[in-house]
Structures are given as C-alpha cells and as structure tokens.
C-alpha cells in the first residue's frame, strides 16, 4: 500500500462554524444507520485528538489548529489490545478487510466497477429477469419454477430462494414457500463489525466465514439458485436491508443473473401485482443448516464494489468541488442537514455531520416511492437525476448543480453514515442504471474515526480556546 503524503482537506470535520468553533457531534441512536461515541473510538479530554495532526492518514481538514479543536467530555480512548485501538503505523494493513477477503476467497482477478455494473434494468421493470424484479415476475416464477428457471436468458438449475429482511404485515407475512422448489426465509445477517487495520467499523459486508455459514444455514447454492432479496414490510429501513442483501452476494461473486430485489413491500405487491394475497403465508421456511456449498464455488469475486479508506483518500479532491474531469462522482445519500449543517438545530439526528470534499448530496429517499410500497422510481426518473434534467444533486451551498453533477464515465462512490442509506443509491446506480459504482462501506463512521477532531458527546454549552465566541448545543439534541 503506497503512503499518501498529504492530508486531504475534507469538510467532514467542519460541522458547524459558530464563532470560529468547529463542532462535531454524535450520540442520537435508534437505527442501524446512526453513530454513537463508542463507534467513533473517541479519546479523552486530556489527549484531545484521535489521529496525530501530523498523520498523513487524517481525513479531516488541517485548517484548524489543535488548540482550537474542542475538547469536550469524551469517552476513553482504547489502548493497544482493546477493540477500537487506533495506531498511525498501519500502512501495511489499512486495507485489511479486502486483503482478508482476498485471502479467504483466493487471489482471483476482481472485476472492475464497470464490469460489475455492465448490465442495466429494462425501462419496464416487469421485463427484468434479475436485478429489480416485480411481483408479476415473481408470481410467474413461483407458479412453475421448474419451467421458469430453464427459460431464463441465463438458465438456472437450482431453487428459488427468497430472503425477506423482515416479516410483512398481517395477512402478508411471508411469500409462501413450497419447501421444494421455493423457500422463503427471514434473514438478518447482512452486516458485521470488522477491523480495517486501523479501527473497528460497524455495518461492514460480512467476511468469508460468515458468508459460508450463511450459505450453510439457508442451504443456498450461490451458483445455481435464484436469490431474491425482499423487504417484507415496506419501509425505508427494509429497503436498505434488501440492498445490503444484494450487495453482500454481489461482493462475494454471485452473478447478477442469480440475484434479484423485489420491488415493493409485501402488502403493496399483493394489491398491485399478480403476486396477490394467495401467494402469502403466516410462516417462513425453517433454516435447515444443510447447505454444502461455499463461496469457493464462485468463480469470481467483486471486491471492487467496496471502496476502502485508502481509495476514498485517493479520490477526494483538495477543494470542496465536484471535479468534472476526474472520472469520480462522490454521492452522499444522507439528509442535507447532515451533509451540510448550518446551525445547532441540524445536530439532532445522531449522524456524523459534514462531508468529504467534492461530494454532492441527493438523499436516498428521493429514489423511492414511499406511498407505493417503497418501490423504486422509474428508470427514466432515476436517470433524470444523473443527467441533471431533474433537480436533485446539490453542493455544499445546497444549490442544485444541474448538469455539473454526474458525468458520463464517472465511477460513483456512494456512502452515508454506515452505508445503509447508500444501499438504495448504490443499487439504483449499479443495478438499475448500470453505472460503475463503489460503496464506501466504512462511510462517515470510519471517515470520522481517523479524524484529528473529536466529537462532542456531552450536550452542554461549550467554547473553544482562541475562538471569538462560544457555541451553544441543545440540551436535548435528539428531540
């Protein structure tokens, strides 16, 4: 791993500039896409910093001297041997996750992001045989999977495996399995806390051993089965989990033709497609733990789907501008107030605020029809955001950028706080639009962890030495 010789001047640490004071905050929890002080591996008030100000691995700006950084009531810094320990001497292991997965899977040639996203959705989602599929398609498969699987453009020989990220509402709990050709499981094992060689980062793609356990538990043949990721109850969080299901399998090398995401929650699908209420049951299949296949049976891997910390530091520009000729497009899937906070009221969601230089924001929820079962918007609507024909992407001024957003040929790097919301944006760009896409899986949780600026974890009025004034933080930041 080559050493990066300069600090990237990102906005991640410039959260709210009130009277010359830099504010960073975390602590409101309640969903998997939120960050606690422990997640950020904070340091003591006496030491004050995470990374040394001289470290080439810092991800925050260098425009604020150590004497002006807030030293609030922070949790203890882990020591060597404890989870979350941070060291500056990690040049040989900063990509530990990819290296570990490569060692487990074997040193195969990884496909490029463009190759991974080389196929795109039909304009009419009903015609898709993989990627985003509709209830009409799934109903046809269930009716006669033996015939359907052999008639696919890429014929399959295995089962139809439906993985619901949760149960559906009453009457639509689970897509009905037959126990032979069609099985439906409720599964939850989409993420894992992993060591990237610097810090422990939560909500990362599962490692090889966990994937093999998953295949064994649900008796999945990753080469011959059709795997359908479904929400159960329609919702933003469940749509994110279905996206992580797709990403997990694609990362480890399951071919696109073996993998689908059902468009919409169970009850919406049942009332708007051929997959009506007769296709649902109150119970799911029971895991057999009888699977014999492993990820070793997959001929390829798609590890390039994950952008590492080093990858991000290499592509983030020195100024907070989306460069139009660098072949890079950085997509923040969070809310605008998390992306570019303007005052204390923006620090109420528990997110790690601010953004890396050059990132543009288009919140994930813009891509979904929340009133229609959390289905994805049409391909034409999604494409309109990318071309700028539809106002969507904004820069740090929160002004629309129009055609100065995504450029043809750009590789998309998408993230949020823990890359849950970015599963929506990444699935849309890679699987629906067929654009080269990488997920910064470590996301703002990891990005902030190697910042030299601590996060505030006590919500009291604080001020910084050398500043012209203090900054007031709400006593109840969550509410």
Coordinates of C-alpha atoms in Angstrom, one line a residue, residues 131-461:
X131 CA -31.8 -7.0 -10.6
X132 CA -35.0 -5.2 -9.8
X133 CA -38.0 -7.5 -10.4
X134 CA -41.7 -7.0 -9.9
X135 CA -44.4 -9.1 -8.2
X136 CA -45.7 -10.1 -11.7
X137 CA -42.3 -11.7 -12.4
X138 CA -42.0 -13.4 -9.1
X139 CA -45.6 -14.8 -9.3
X140 CA -44.8 -16.3 -12.7
X141 CA -41.7 -17.9 -11.3
X142 CA -43.5 -19.4 -8.3
X143 CA -46.3 -20.8 -10.4
X144 CA -43.8 -23.0 -12.3
X145 CA -40.2 -22.6 -11.2
X146 CA -39.1 -25.8 -12.8
X147 CA -40.0 -24.4 -16.2
X148 CA -39.3 -20.8 -15.5
X149 CA -35.7 -21.3 -14.4
X150 CA -34.8 -23.2 -17.6
X151 CA -36.4 -20.5 -19.7
X152 CA -34.4 -17.6 -18.3
X153 CA -31.9 -15.9 -20.6
X154 CA -29.3 -17.4 -18.3
X155 CA -30.9 -20.7 -17.3
X156 CA -30.6 -21.9 -13.8
X157 CA -30.9 -25.4 -12.2
X158 CA -31.4 -24.7 -8.5
X159 CA -34.1 -23.4 -6.2
X160 CA -35.9 -20.1 -5.9
X161 CA -34.6 -18.8 -2.6
X162 CA -36.5 -15.7 -1.2
X163 CA -34.8 -13.9 1.7
X164 CA -37.1 -11.5 3.5
X165 CA -35.3 -8.9 5.7
X166 CA -38.4 -8.9 7.9
X167 CA -41.9 -10.2 8.1
X168 CA -44.7 -8.5 6.2
X169 CA -47.9 -7.0 7.8
X170 CA -50.7 -9.3 9.0
X171 CA -52.0 -11.4 6.1
X172 CA -48.8 -10.8 4.1
X173 CA -46.2 -12.1 6.4
X174 CA -44.2 -14.3 4.1
X175 CA -44.1 -15.2 0.4
X176 CA -45.4 -18.7 0.5
X177 CA -42.8 -21.4 0.2
X178 CA -43.5 -24.9 -1.1
X179 CA -40.4 -26.4 0.6
X180 CA -39.1 -28.0 -2.5
X181 CA -38.6 -25.5 -5.4
X182 CA -39.5 -22.3 -3.5
X183 CA -38.2 -21.5 0.0
X184 CA -38.7 -18.3 1.9
X185 CA -36.5 -17.3 4.9
X186 CA -36.4 -14.4 7.3
X187 CA -32.8 -13.5 7.4
X188 CA -30.9 -10.7 9.2
X189 CA -27.2 -11.4 8.8
X190 CA -26.3 -8.6 6.3
X191 CA -23.5 -6.8 8.2
X192 CA -20.6 -7.4 10.5
X193 CA -18.3 -5.2 12.6
X194 CA -14.8 -5.6 11.1
X195 CA -11.3 -4.4 11.6
X196 CA -9.9 -2.5 8.7
X197 CA -6.4 -2.4 10.1
X198 CA -6.9 0.9 11.8
X199 CA -10.2 0.8 13.7
X200 CA -13.2 -1.4 14.1
X201 CA -16.0 -0.3 11.8
X202 CA -19.6 -1.4 12.2
X203 CA -22.0 -2.5 9.5
X204 CA -19.4 -3.8 7.0
X205 CA -20.0 -6.5 4.5
X206 CA -19.7 -10.0 6.2
X207 CA -16.4 -11.9 6.0
X208 CA -15.9 -15.2 4.2
X209 CA -16.5 -17.4 7.2
X210 CA -19.8 -15.6 7.9
X211 CA -20.8 -16.0 4.2
X212 CA -20.1 -19.7 4.3
X213 CA -22.2 -20.0 7.5
X214 CA -25.0 -18.1 5.8
X215 CA -25.0 -20.4 2.8
X216 CA -25.0 -23.5 5.0
X217 CA -27.8 -22.2 7.3
X218 CA -30.2 -21.3 4.4
X219 CA -29.0 -24.1 2.1
X220 CA -28.1 -21.8 -0.7
X221 CA -26.3 -22.8 -3.9
X222 CA -24.8 -19.5 -5.0
X223 CA -24.1 -20.8 -8.5
X224 CA -27.4 -22.4 -9.4
X225 CA -30.1 -20.9 -7.2
X226 CA -32.0 -17.7 -7.9
X227 CA -31.8 -15.5 -4.8
X228 CA -34.5 -12.8 -4.3
X229 CA -34.0 -10.2 -1.6
X230 CA -37.3 -8.9 -0.3
X231 CA -38.4 -6.4 2.3
X232 CA -41.4 -8.0 3.9
X233 CA -43.0 -4.8 5.4
X234 CA -42.3 -1.9 3.0
X235 CA -40.2 0.8 4.6
X236 CA -37.0 2.8 4.2
X237 CA -35.0 0.6 6.6
X238 CA -36.2 -2.6 5.0
X239 CA -35.4 -1.3 1.5
X240 CA -31.9 -0.6 2.8
X241 CA -31.5 -4.1 4.2
X242 CA -32.7 -5.6 0.9
X243 CA -30.0 -3.5 -0.7
X244 CA -27.4 -4.9 1.7
X245 CA -28.6 -8.4 0.8
X246 CA -27.9 -7.7 -2.9
X247 CA -24.6 -6.1 -2.2
X248 CA -23.4 -8.9 0.1
X249 CA -23.9 -11.6 -2.5
X250 CA -22.6 -9.5 -5.4
X251 CA -19.5 -8.6 -3.4
X252 CA -18.6 -12.2 -2.9
X253 CA -19.1 -13.0 -6.6
X254 CA -22.7 -14.2 -7.0
X255 CA -23.5 -13.4 -10.6
X256 CA -26.0 -10.7 -11.4
X257 CA -28.2 -13.3 -13.2
X258 CA -28.7 -15.2 -9.9
X259 CA -29.7 -12.2 -7.8
X260 CA -32.9 -10.1 -7.6
X261 CA -34.5 -7.5 -5.4
X262 CA -38.3 -7.5 -5.2
X263 CA -39.7 -4.0 -5.9
X264 CA -42.1 -3.1 -3.0
X265 CA -43.2 -4.4 0.3
X266 CA -45.4 -7.5 0.6
X267 CA -48.8 -5.8 1.1
X268 CA -48.2 -3.3 -1.7
X269 CA -47.1 -6.0 -4.1
X270 CA -50.1 -8.2 -3.1
X271 CA -52.6 -5.4 -4.1
X272 CA -50.8 -4.1 -7.1
X273 CA -49.3 -7.1 -8.9
X274 CA -50.1 -10.6 -9.9
X275 CA -48.4 -11.8 -6.6
X276 CA -51.7 -11.5 -4.8
X277 CA -52.7 -12.5 -1.3
X278 CA -52.9 -16.2 -2.3
X279 CA -49.1 -16.2 -2.6
X280 CA -48.6 -15.3 1.1
X281 CA -48.5 -17.4 4.3
X282 CA -48.0 -16.7 8.0
X283 CA -44.8 -18.7 8.4
X284 CA -41.5 -18.8 6.7
X285 CA -39.3 -21.8 5.9
X286 CA -37.2 -23.1 8.8
X287 CA -33.4 -23.0 8.1
X288 CA -32.1 -26.5 7.6
X289 CA -28.4 -25.8 8.2
X290 CA -28.0 -28.4 5.4
X291 CA -26.1 -26.3 2.8
X292 CA -23.0 -27.8 1.4
X293 CA -21.9 -25.0 -1.0
X294 CA -19.4 -22.3 -0.1
X295 CA -18.2 -19.1 -1.7
X296 CA -15.3 -21.2 -3.0
X297 CA -17.7 -22.5 -5.7
X298 CA -18.0 -18.9 -7.1
X299 CA -15.5 -18.4 -9.9
X300 CA -15.1 -14.7 -9.4
X301 CA -15.3 -12.0 -6.7
X302 CA -16.4 -8.4 -6.9
X303 CA -14.4 -6.9 -4.1
X304 CA -14.0 -3.7 -6.2
X305 CA -17.6 -2.9 -5.1
X306 CA -16.1 -1.8 -1.8
X307 CA -14.1 1.4 -1.7
X308 CA -11.6 1.3 1.1
X309 CA -10.4 4.2 3.2
X310 CA -7.3 4.5 1.0
X311 CA -9.5 4.5 -2.1
X312 CA -11.5 7.4 -0.7
X313 CA -8.5 9.4 0.3
X314 CA -7.1 8.9 -3.2
X315 CA -10.2 10.2 -5.0
X316 CA -11.4 13.0 -2.6
X317 CA -10.2 16.3 -4.1
X318 CA -8.4 19.1 -2.2
X319 CA -11.2 21.5 -2.6
X320 CA -14.9 21.1 -2.0
X321 CA -15.8 21.0 -5.6
X322 CA -17.2 18.2 -7.8
X323 CA -14.5 17.9 -10.4
X324 CA -15.9 17.3 -13.9
X325 CA -12.9 15.7 -15.5
X326 CA -11.5 13.3 -12.8
X327 CA -13.8 10.3 -13.6
X328 CA -15.1 10.4 -10.0
X329 CA -18.5 11.2 -8.6
X330 CA -19.0 11.1 -4.8
X331 CA -22.6 10.7 -3.8
X332 CA -23.8 11.4 -0.2
X333 CA -27.1 9.6 0.4
X334 CA -27.9 11.3 3.7
X335 CA -30.1 14.2 4.5
X336 CA -29.0 17.7 3.5
X337 CA -28.6 18.9 7.1
X338 CA -26.2 16.0 7.9
X339 CA -24.3 16.7 4.7
X340 CA -24.1 20.5 5.2
X341 CA -25.2 21.6 8.7
X342 CA -25.9 25.3 9.2
X343 CA -26.7 25.5 12.9
X344 CA -27.4 23.8 16.2
X345 CA -30.8 22.5 15.0
X346 CA -29.1 20.3 12.5
X347 CA -27.3 18.3 15.2
X348 CA -30.3 16.3 16.3
X349 CA -30.1 13.1 14.3
X350 CA -27.0 11.4 15.8
X351 CA -25.2 11.4 12.5
X352 CA -21.6 12.3 11.8
X353 CA -22.1 15.6 10.2
X354 CA -20.3 17.3 7.2
X355 CA -19.0 15.6 4.1
X356 CA -15.7 14.8 2.3
X357 CA -14.6 17.3 -0.3
X358 CA -16.2 17.1 -3.7
X359 CA -19.3 15.1 -2.5
X360 CA -22.7 16.1 -3.8
X361 CA -25.9 15.2 -1.9
X362 CA -29.0 13.5 -3.1
X363 CA -30.9 11.9 -0.2
X364 CA -31.8 8.3 -0.7
X365 CA -35.5 8.8 -0.1
X366 CA -35.7 10.8 -3.4
X367 CA -35.2 7.5 -5.3
X368 CA -38.2 5.7 -3.6
X369 CA -42.0 6.0 -3.8
X370 CA -42.8 5.9 -0.1
X371 CA -46.6 6.0 -0.8
X372 CA -46.3 3.0 -3.2
X373 CA -44.7 0.3 -1.1
X374 CA -41.2 1.9 -1.1
X375 CA -40.8 0.9 -4.7
X376 CA -38.0 2.4 -6.8
X377 CA -39.0 5.3 -9.1
X378 CA -38.9 4.6 -12.8
X379 CA -35.7 4.2 -14.6
X380 CA -36.4 7.4 -16.5
X381 CA -36.9 9.3 -13.2
X382 CA -33.6 8.0 -11.8
X383 CA -31.7 8.8 -14.9
X384 CA -33.1 12.3 -14.8
X385 CA -31.3 12.9 -11.5
X386 CA -28.0 11.7 -13.0
X387 CA -28.2 13.8 -16.1
X388 CA -29.4 16.9 -14.2
X389 CA -32.6 17.0 -16.2
X390 CA -34.3 16.8 -12.9
X391 CA -33.2 18.9 -9.9
X392 CA -31.7 16.5 -7.4
X393 CA -28.0 16.7 -6.6
X394 CA -26.8 19.7 -4.5
X395 CA -23.4 21.0 -3.5
X396 CA -22.4 22.4 -0.1
X397 CA -24.3 25.6 -0.7
X398 CA -27.4 23.4 -1.1
X399 CA -27.9 24.7 -4.6
X400 CA -28.8 22.4 -7.4
X401 CA -25.8 21.6 -9.7
X402 CA -27.8 20.5 -12.7
X403 CA -25.6 19.2 -15.5
X404 CA -22.5 19.8 -13.3
X405 CA -23.2 16.6 -11.4
X406 CA -22.6 13.1 -12.7
X407 CA -20.5 13.0 -15.9
X408 CA -20.7 10.1 -18.3
X409 CA -17.9 7.6 -17.5
X410 CA -17.6 8.7 -13.8
X411 CA -17.2 5.9 -11.2
X412 CA -19.8 6.6 -8.4
X413 CA -18.6 6.4 -4.8
X414 CA -21.6 6.4 -2.6
X415 CA -21.8 6.5 1.2
X416 CA -23.9 7.7 4.1
X417 CA -23.2 7.1 7.8
X418 CA -22.9 3.4 7.9
X419 CA -23.7 2.7 4.2
X420 CA -27.3 1.6 4.8
X421 CA -29.0 4.5 3.0
X422 CA -26.3 4.2 0.4
X423 CA -27.6 0.8 -0.4
X424 CA -30.5 2.5 -2.1
X425 CA -28.4 4.9 -4.1
X426 CA -25.8 2.3 -5.0
X427 CA -28.4 -0.3 -6.1
X428 CA -30.1 2.3 -8.2
X429 CA -26.9 3.4 -9.9
X430 CA -25.4 -0.1 -10.4
X431 CA -28.3 -2.4 -10.9
X432 CA -31.0 -0.2 -12.4
X433 CA -28.9 2.4 -14.4
X434 CA -25.9 0.1 -15.0
X435 CA -23.4 2.8 -13.9
X436 CA -19.9 1.9 -12.4
X437 CA -20.5 2.1 -8.6
X438 CA -18.4 1.5 -5.5
X439 CA -19.7 1.6 -1.9
X440 CA -17.6 3.3 0.7
X441 CA -18.8 0.7 3.2
X442 CA -16.8 2.3 6.1
X443 CA -18.7 5.5 5.5
X444 CA -18.7 8.5 7.8
X445 CA -18.3 6.4 10.8
X446 CA -14.9 5.2 9.6
X447 CA -14.1 8.6 8.0
X448 CA -14.6 10.4 11.3
X449 CA -12.7 7.7 13.3
X450 CA -9.4 8.7 11.6
X451 CA -10.1 12.4 12.0
X452 CA -7.9 14.5 14.3
X453 CA -11.0 16.2 15.6
X454 CA -13.0 14.7 18.4
X455 CA -16.8 14.5 18.5
X456 CA -18.8 16.2 21.3
X457 CA -20.7 13.7 23.4
X458 CA -22.0 15.9 26.1
X459 CA -24.7 18.4 25.1
X460 CA -23.8 21.4 27.1
X461 CA -22.7 24.9 26.2

